[in-house]
Coordinates of C-alpha atoms in Angstrom, one line a residue:
Chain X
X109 CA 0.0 0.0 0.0
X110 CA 1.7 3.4 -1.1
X111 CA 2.1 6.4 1.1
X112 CA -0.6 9.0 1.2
X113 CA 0.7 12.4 0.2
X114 CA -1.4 14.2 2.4
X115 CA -2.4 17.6 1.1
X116 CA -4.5 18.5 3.8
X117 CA -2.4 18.3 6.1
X118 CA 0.5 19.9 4.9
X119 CA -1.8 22.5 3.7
X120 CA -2.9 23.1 7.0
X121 CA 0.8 23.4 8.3
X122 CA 1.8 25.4 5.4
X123 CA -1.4 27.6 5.9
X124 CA 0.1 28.3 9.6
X125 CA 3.4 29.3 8.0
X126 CA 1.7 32.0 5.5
X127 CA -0.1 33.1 8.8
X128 CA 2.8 34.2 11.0
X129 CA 4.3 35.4 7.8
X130 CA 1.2 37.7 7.1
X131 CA 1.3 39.0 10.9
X132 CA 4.3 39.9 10.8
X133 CA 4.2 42.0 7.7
X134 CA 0.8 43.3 8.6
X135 CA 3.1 44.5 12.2
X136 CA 5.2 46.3 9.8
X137 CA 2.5 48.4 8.3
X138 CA 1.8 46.1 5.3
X139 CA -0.9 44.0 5.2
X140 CA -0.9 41.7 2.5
X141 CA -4.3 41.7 0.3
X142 CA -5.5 39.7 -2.2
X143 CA -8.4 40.9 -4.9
X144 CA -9.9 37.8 -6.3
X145 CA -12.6 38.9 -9.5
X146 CA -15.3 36.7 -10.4
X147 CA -17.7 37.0 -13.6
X148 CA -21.0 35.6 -13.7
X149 CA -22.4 33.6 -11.1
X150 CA -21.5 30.1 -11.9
X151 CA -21.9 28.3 -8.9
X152 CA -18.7 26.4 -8.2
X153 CA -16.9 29.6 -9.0
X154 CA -18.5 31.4 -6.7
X155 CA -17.6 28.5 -4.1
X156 CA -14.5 28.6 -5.1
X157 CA -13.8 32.5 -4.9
X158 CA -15.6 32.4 -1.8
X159 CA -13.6 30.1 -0.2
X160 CA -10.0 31.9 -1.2
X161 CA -11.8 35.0 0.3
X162 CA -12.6 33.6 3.5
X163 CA -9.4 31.9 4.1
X164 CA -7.5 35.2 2.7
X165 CA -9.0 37.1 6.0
X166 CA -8.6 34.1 8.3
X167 CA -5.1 34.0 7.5
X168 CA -4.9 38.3 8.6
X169 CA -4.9 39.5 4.9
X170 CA -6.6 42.5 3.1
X171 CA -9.1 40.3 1.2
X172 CA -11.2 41.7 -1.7
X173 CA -13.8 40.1 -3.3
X174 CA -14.6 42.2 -6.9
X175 CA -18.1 40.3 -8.3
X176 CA -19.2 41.4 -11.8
X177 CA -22.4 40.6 -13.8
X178 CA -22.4 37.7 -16.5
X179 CA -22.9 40.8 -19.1
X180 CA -20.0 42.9 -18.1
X181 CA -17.5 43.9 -21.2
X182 CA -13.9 42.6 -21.4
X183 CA -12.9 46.5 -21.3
X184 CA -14.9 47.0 -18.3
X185 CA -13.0 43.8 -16.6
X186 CA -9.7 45.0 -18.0
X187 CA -10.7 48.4 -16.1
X188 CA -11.1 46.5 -12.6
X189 CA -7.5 44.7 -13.4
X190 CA -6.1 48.1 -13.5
X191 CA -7.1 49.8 -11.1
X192 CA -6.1 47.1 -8.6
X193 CA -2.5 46.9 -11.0
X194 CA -2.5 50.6 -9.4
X195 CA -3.5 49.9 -5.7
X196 CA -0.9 49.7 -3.4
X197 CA -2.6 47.4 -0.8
X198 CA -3.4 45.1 -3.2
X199 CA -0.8 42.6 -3.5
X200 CA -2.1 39.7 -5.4
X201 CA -4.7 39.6 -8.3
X202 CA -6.3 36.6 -9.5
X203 CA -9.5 36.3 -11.8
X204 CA -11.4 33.2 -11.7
X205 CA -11.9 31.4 -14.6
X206 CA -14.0 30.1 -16.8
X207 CA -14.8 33.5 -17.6
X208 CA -17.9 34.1 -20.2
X209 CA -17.4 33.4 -23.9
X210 CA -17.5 36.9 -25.1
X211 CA -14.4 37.8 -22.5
X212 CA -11.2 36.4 -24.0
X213 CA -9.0 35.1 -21.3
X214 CA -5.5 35.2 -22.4
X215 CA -6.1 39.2 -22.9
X216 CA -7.6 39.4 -19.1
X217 CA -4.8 37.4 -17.7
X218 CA -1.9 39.3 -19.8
X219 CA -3.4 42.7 -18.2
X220 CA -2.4 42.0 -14.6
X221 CA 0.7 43.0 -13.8
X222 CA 3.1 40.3 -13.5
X223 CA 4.4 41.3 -10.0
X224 CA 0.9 41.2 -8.8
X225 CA 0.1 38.2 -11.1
X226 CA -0.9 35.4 -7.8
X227 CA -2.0 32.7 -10.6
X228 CA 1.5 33.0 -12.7
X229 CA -0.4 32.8 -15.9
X230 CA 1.1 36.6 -17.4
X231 CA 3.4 35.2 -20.2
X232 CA 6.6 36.8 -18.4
X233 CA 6.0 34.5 -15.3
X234 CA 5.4 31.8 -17.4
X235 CA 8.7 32.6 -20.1
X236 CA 10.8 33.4 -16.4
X237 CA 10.1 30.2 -15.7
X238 CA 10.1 27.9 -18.6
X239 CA 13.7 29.8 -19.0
X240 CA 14.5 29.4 -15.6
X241 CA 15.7 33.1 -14.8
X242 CA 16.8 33.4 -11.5
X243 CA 15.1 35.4 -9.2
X244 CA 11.7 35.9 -7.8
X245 CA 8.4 35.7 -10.1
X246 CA 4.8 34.2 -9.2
X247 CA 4.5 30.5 -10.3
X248 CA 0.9 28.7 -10.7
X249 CA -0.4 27.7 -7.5
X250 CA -1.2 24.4 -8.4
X251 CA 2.3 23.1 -9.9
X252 CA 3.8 25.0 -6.8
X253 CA 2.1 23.7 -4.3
X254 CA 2.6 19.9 -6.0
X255 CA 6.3 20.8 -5.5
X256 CA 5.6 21.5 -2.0
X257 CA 3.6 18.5 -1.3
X258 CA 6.4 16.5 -2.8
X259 CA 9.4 18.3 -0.9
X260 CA 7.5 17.3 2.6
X261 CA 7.8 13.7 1.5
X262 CA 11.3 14.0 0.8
X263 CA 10.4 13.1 -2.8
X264 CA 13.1 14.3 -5.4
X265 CA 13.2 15.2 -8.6
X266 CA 17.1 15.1 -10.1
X267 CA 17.3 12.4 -12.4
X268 CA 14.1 10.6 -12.5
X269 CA 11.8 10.3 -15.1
X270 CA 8.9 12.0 -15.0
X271 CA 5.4 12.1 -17.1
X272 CA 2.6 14.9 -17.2
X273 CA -0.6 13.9 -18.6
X274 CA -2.2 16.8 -19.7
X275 CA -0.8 19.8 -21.3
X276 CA -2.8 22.8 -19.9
X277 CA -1.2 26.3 -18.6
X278 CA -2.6 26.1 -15.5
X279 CA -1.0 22.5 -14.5
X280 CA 0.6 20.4 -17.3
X281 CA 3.4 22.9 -18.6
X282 CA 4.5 24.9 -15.6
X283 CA 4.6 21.6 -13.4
X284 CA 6.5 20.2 -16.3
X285 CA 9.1 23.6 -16.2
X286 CA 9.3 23.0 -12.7
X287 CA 10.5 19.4 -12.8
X288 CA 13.2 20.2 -15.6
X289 CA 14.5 23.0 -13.5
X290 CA 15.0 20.2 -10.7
X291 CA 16.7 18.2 -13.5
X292 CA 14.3 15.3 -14.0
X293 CA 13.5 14.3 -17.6
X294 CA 10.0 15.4 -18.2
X295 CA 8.0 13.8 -20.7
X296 CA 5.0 16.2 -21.4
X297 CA 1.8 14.1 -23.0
X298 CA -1.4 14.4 -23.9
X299 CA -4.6 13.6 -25.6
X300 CA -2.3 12.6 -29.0
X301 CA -0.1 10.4 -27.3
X302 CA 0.3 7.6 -28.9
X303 CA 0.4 4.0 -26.2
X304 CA -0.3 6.5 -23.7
X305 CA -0.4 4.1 -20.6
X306 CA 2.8 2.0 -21.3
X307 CA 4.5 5.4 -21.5
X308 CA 2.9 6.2 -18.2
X309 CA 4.6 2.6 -16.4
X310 CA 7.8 4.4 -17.6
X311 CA 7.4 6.9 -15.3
X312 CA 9.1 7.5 -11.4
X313 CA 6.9 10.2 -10.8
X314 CA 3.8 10.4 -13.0
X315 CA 1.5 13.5 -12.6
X316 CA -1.9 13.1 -14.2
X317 CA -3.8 16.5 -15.1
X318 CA -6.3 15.8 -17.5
X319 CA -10.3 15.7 -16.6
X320 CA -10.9 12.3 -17.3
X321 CA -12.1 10.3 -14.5
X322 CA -9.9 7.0 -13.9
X323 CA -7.9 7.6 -16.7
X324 CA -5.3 5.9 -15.0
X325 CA -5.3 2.5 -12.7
X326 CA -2.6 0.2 -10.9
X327 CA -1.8 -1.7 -14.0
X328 CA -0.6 1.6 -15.8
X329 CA 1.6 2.4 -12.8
X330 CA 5.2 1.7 -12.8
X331 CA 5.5 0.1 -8.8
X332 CA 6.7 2.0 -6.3
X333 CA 6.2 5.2 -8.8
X334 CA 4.8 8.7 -6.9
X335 CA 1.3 9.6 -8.8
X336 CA 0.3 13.1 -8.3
X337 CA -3.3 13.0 -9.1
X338 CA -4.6 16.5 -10.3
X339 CA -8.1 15.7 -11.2
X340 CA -10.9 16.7 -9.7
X341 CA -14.4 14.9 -11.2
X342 CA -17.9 14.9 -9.6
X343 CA -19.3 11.3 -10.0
X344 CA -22.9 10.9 -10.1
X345 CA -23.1 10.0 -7.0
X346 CA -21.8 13.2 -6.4
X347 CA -18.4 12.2 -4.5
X348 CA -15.0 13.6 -5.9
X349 CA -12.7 11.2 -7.6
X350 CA -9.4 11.8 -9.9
X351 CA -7.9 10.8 -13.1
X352 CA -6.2 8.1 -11.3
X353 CA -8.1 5.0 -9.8
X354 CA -7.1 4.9 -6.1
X355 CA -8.6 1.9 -5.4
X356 CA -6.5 0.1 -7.7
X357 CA -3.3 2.7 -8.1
X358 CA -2.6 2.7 -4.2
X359 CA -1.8 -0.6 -4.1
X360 CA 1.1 -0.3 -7.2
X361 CA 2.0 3.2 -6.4
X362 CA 4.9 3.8 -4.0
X363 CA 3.2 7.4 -3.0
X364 CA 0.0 9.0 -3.7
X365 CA -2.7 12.1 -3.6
X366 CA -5.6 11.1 -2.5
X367 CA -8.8 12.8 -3.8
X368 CA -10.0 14.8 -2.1
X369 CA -7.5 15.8 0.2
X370 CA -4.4 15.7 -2.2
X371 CA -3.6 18.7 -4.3
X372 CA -6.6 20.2 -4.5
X373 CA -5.7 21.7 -0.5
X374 CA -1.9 22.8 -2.0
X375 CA -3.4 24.7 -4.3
X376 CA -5.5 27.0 -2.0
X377 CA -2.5 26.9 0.8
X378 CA -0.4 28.0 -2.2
X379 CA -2.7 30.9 -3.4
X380 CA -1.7 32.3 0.5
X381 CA 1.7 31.7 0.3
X382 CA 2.5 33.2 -2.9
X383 CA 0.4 36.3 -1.6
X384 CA 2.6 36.4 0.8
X385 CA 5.4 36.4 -1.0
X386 CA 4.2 38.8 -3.3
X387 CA 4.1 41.3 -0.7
X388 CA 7.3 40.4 0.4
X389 CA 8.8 40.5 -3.1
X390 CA 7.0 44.4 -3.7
X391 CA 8.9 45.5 -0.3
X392 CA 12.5 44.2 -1.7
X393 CA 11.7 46.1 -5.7
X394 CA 11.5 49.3 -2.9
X395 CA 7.7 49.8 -4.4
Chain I
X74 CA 20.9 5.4 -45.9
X75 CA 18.5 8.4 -44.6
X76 CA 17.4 11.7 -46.7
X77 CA 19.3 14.8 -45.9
X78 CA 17.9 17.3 -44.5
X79 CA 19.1 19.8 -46.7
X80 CA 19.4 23.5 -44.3
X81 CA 21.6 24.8 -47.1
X82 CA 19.1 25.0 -50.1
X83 CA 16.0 25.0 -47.5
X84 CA 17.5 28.3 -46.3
X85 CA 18.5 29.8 -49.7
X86 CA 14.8 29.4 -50.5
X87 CA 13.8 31.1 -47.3
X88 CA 16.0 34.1 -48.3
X89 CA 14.8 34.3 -51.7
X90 CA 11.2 34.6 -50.2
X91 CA 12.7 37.3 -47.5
X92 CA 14.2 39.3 -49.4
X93 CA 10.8 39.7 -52.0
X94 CA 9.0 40.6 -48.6
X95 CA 11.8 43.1 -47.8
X96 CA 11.7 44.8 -50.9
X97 CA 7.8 45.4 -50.5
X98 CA 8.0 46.7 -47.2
X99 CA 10.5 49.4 -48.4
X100 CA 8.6 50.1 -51.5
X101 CA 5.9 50.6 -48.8
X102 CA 8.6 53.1 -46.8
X103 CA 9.1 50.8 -44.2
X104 CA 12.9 49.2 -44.8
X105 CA 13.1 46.3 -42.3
X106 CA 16.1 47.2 -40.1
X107 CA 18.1 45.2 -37.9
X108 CA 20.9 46.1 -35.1
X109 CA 23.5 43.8 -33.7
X110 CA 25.0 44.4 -30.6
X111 CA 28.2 43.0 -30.3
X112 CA 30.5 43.3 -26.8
X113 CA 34.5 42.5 -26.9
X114 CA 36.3 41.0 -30.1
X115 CA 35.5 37.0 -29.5
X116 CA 36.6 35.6 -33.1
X117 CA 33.8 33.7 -33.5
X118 CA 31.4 36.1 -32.1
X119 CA 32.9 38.8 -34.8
X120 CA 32.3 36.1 -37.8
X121 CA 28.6 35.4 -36.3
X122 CA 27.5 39.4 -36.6
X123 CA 29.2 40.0 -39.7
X124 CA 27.4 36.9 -41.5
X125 CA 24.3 38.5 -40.0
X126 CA 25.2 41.8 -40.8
X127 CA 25.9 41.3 -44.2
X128 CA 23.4 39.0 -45.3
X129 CA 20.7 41.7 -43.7
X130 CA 22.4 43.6 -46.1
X131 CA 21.9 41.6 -49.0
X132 CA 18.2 40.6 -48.4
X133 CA 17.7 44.6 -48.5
X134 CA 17.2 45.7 -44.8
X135 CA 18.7 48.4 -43.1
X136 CA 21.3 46.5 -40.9
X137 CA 23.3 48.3 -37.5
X138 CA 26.3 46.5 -36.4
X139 CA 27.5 48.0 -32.9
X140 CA 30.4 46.8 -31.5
X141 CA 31.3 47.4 -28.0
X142 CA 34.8 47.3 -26.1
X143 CA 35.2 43.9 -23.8
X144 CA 35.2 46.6 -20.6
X145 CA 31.8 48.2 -21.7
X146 CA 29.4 48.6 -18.2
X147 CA 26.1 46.7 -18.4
X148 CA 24.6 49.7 -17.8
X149 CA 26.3 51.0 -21.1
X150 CA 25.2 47.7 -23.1
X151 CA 21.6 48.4 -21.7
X152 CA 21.5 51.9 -23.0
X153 CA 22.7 50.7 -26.4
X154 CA 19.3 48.5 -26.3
X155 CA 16.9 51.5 -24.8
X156 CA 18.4 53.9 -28.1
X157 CA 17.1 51.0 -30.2
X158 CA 14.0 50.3 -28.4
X159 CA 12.6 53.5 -29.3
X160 CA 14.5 53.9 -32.8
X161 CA 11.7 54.1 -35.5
X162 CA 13.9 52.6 -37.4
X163 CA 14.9 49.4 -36.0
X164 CA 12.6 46.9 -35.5
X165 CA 14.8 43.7 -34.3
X166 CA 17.9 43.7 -31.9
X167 CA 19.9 41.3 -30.9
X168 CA 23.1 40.8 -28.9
X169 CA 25.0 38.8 -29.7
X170 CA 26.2 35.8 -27.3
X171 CA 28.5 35.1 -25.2
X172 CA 28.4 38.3 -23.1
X173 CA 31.6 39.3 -20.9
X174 CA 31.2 37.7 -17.4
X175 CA 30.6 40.9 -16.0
X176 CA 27.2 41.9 -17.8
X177 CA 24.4 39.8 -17.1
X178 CA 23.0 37.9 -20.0
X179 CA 19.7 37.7 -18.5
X180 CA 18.9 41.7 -17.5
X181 CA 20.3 42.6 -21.0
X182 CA 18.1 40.0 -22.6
X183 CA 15.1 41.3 -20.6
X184 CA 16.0 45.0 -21.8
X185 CA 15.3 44.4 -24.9
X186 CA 11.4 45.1 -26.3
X187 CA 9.5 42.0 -26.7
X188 CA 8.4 43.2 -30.0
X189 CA 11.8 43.9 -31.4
X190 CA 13.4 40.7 -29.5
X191 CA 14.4 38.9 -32.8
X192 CA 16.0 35.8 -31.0
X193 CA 12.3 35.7 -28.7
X194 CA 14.8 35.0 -25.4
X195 CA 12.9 37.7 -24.0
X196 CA 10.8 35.9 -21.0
X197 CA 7.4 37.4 -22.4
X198 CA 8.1 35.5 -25.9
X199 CA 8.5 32.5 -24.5
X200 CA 5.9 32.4 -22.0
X201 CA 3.7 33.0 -24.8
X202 CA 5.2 30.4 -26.7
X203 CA 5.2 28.4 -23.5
X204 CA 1.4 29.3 -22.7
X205 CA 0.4 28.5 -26.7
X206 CA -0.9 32.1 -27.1
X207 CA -2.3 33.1 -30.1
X208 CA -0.8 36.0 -31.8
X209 CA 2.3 36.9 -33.2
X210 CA 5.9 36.5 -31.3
X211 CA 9.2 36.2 -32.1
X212 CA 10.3 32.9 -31.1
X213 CA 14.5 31.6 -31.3
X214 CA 15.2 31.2 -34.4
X215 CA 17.3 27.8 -34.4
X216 CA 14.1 26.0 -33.2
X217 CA 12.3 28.2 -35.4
X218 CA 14.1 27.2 -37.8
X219 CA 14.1 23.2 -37.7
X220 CA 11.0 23.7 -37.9
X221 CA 10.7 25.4 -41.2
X222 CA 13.2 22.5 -42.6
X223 CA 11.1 19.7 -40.9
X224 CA 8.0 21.3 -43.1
X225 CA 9.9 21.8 -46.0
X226 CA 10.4 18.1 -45.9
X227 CA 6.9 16.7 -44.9
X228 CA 7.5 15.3 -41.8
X229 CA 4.8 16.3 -38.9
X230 CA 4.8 16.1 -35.5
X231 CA 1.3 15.2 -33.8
X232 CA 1.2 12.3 -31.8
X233 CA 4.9 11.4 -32.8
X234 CA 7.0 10.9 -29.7
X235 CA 10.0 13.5 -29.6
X236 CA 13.0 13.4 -27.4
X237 CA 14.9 17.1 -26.9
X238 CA 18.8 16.4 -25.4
X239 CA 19.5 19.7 -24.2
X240 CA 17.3 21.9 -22.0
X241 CA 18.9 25.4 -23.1
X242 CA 16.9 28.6 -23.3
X243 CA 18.3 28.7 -27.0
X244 CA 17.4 25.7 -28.7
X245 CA 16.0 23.0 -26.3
X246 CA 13.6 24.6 -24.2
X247 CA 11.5 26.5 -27.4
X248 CA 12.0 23.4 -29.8
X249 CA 9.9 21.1 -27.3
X250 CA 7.3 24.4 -26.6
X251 CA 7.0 24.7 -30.9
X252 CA 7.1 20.6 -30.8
X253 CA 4.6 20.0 -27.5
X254 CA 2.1 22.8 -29.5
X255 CA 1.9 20.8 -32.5
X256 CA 0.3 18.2 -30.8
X257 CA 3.7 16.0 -30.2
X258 CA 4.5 14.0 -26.6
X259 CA 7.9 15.3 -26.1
X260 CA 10.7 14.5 -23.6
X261 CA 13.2 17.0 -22.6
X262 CA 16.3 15.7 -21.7
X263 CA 19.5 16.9 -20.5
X264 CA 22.9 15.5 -18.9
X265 CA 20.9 14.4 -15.8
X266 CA 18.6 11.8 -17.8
X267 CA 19.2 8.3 -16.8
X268 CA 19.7 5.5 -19.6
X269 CA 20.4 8.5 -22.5
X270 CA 20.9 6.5 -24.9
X271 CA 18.0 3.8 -24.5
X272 CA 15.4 7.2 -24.2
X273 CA 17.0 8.2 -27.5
X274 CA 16.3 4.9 -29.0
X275 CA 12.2 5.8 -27.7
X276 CA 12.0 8.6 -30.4
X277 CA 10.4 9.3 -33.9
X278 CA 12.0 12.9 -33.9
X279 CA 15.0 12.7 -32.1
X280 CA 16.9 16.3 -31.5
X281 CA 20.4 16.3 -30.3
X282 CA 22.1 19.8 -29.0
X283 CA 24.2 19.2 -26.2
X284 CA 27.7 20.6 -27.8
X285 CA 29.4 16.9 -26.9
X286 CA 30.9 15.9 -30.5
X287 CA 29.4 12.4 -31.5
X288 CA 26.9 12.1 -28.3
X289 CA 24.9 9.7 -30.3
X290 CA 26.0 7.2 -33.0
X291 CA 23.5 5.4 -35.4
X292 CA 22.7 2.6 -32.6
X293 CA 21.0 4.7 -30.0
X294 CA 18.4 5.3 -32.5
X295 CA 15.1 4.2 -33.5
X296 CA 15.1 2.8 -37.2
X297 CA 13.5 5.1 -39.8
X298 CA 13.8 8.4 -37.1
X299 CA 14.6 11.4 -38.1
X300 CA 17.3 13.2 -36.7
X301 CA 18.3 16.4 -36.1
X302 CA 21.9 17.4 -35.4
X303 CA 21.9 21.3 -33.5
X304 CA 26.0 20.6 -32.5
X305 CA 28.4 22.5 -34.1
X306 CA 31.9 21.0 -32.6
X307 CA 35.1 22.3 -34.4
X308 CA 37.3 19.2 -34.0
X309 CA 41.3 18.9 -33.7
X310 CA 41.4 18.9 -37.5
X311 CA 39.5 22.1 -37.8
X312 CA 36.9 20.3 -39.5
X313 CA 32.9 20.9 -37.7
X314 CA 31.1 18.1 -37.0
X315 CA 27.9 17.7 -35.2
X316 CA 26.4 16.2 -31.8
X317 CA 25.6 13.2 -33.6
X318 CA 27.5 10.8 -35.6
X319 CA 26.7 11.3 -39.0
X320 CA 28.0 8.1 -40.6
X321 CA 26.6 5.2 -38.3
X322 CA 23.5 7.7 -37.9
X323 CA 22.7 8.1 -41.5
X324 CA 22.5 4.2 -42.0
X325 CA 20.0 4.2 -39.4
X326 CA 17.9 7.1 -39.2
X327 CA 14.9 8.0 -41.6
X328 CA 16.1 11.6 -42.3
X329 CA 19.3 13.3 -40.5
X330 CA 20.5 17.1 -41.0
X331 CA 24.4 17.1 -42.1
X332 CA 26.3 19.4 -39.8
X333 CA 27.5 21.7 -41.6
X334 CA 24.2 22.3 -44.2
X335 CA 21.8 21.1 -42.0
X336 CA 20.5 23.4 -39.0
X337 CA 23.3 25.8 -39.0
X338 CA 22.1 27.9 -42.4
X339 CA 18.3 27.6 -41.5
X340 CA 19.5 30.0 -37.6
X341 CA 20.3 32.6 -39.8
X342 CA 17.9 32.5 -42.7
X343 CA 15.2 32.6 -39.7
X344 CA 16.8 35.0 -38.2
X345 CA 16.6 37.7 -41.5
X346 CA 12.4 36.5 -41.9
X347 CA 11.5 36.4 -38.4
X348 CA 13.1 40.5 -38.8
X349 CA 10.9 40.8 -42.0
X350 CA 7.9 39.7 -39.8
X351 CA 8.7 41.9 -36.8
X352 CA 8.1 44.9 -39.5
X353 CA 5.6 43.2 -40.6
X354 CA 3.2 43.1 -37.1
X355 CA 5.1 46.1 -36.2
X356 CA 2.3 47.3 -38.9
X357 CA -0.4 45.7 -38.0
X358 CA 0.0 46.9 -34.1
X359 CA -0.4 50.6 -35.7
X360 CA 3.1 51.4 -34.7

């Protein structure tokens, strides 16, 4: 039976950490603050922004929650962006997504201002760290926090092979840039993969971002392998399950995220953290 | 015995089709211009700019060759790049590599205007590249360019399995970005992989640029592959020869690219359109 990476846990204990961070910089005059947007009223979004919200003030930051109608323009979204891009106690912009079909993303995300860019999606985050510039620049909250989760197991990266199943910006490719800056061979597939599960028995550390429920089971699973399982699918039954089958993957698997109560916890701890940092970060650029 | 990859007449081609679009654009009144900065008086480094110089020349552009003493500050290399930033009359800079060890590569590279970065190092290139966003960037013009010769020759990439030996920001990183968008699975690997030569074995595309003269031989890879050679090694003899070993790998491979004639001519030829085509959106941005 494989180790449990337990998310919620070190979540919890990483959640502490962001707290006395946020103290003390809030004892120094600057309170860190977070302005989360949300379009539409989608209801898992608004759980979702809801939740970062709460746990933003519960954690002592400045937490704003900006909520705009299903109808609003792209310009008048773009507008919001920038006037937080301007506030000075707002250290960390993120807007949810989906966002509606007449609002193109990619231009939203490219308007925040990639020193206040909490997700990591602005193409200079992501080009920092695909070209792995030194120095300090927001990452995505989900890869980051898998790095986390791993690091508390004493899982490394140099030298091991590693394959990411699914190629998305949130997950796939920056969890795939952080793995070759640790020096692991990265193998990045996806839904043109050709023999996609024999490549995935090749893997040490397999990472598995895709949507599709069980996607992956024990036989697929090279033993003794780590499986990060990313995915989070509603059943019919309505319980949570992943792209990996735990059932059968847990008992091949040398460590493994549970879900719930894998990544899914990083990624919210990590949303804090790199908040945090952010403000930290703005203090050192003397802004 | 494998096709050759031919870079030498792919590239002439490319120039003859450059040099029609630079002769519109300056019967338009917009001469495509180009500056090289160059810093100390490497011999290499002085042949690179000149080539570049003079065949900007000969496709027609406007083409600025600065050269700048070995003790130049980095501030003084920086303003060289803001003058050209906001000259009208400029619309691709480059500079040229290696850089003294007393100027940072990276803050240079950064200074320079994503829409006039011609090698697309800039981190706001690549993430786009990275983050598959649509719209027109400059991307480096070696991958750029091995992937104009794999077209030229037919040979696609989705669902092929690609294996990248070398993770630099110049060739390795952007080849498997341009390779992972068109739909391949691609492996980036680099001097920590484990079992090199097997993985190397695994691939349909198989791109080799490491700088180690005859890394792989014509057993370490897959019957029928195609194989392209990004080492330029000048041996004892004076002669160049490539990463890969050209005889053993020719009997084996599918298609190979010579080194020299393969890659080498395609940098530069990519180089001179990719400037064409920073005019060009320069344009179409209004500027």
């Amino acid at each position: 039976m494989a180790i449990i990476l337990d998310g919620k846990t070190t979540a919890a204990s990483l959640n502490d950490a962001t707290k006395i961070q946020a103290d003390k910089l809030t004892a120094q005059g600057i309170q860190p603050g977070i302005a989360v947007i949300l379009v539409g009223e989608d209801p898992a979004s608004q759980i979702y922004t809801r939740n970062k919200h709460r746990k933003a003030e519960k954690l002592g930051m400045k937490s704003v929650l900006i909520e705009l109608p299903e109808t609003v323009s792209q310009d008048e979204v773009i507008n919001e962006v920038e006037k937080l891009n301007q506030d000075q106690s707002i250290h960390a912009i993120l807007v949810q997504s989906p966002l509606p079909d007449h609002i193109d993303a990619t231009t939203v995300t490219n308007s925040i201002l990639p020193s206040k860019d909490v997700d990591g999606f602005n193409p200079t985050n992501l080009g920092k760290l695909y070209g792995r510039q030194p120095g300090n620049y927001p990452v995505a909250c989900t890869p980051k926090g898998i790095m986390t989760l791993l690091k508390q197991y004493d899982i490394t990266l140099a030298g091991k092979n590693v394959v990411v199943i699914g190629r998305s910006v949130l997950v796939g490719r920056p969890v795939a840039a952080l793995m070759i800056n640790q020096n692991a061979t990265v193998t990045l597939a996806g839904r043109f993969t050709q023999n996609l599960k024999a490549l995935a028995k090749t893997a040490d550390i397999l990472v598995v971002a895709t949507g599709t429920p069980a996607l992956i089971s024990g036989q697929d699973i090279k033993p003794g392998a780590t499986v990060i399982d990313v995915g989070i699918n509603r059943g019919a039954d309505g319980k949570l399950t992943g792209d990996v089958d735990f059932e059968t993957a847990s008992q091949v698997a040398g460590a493994i995220t549970p879900v719930p109560g894998g990544v899914g916890p990083m990624t919210i701890a990590t949303l804090m953290q790199q908040t945090v940092e952010l403000t930290q970060w703005s203090l050192n650029n003397g802004k």
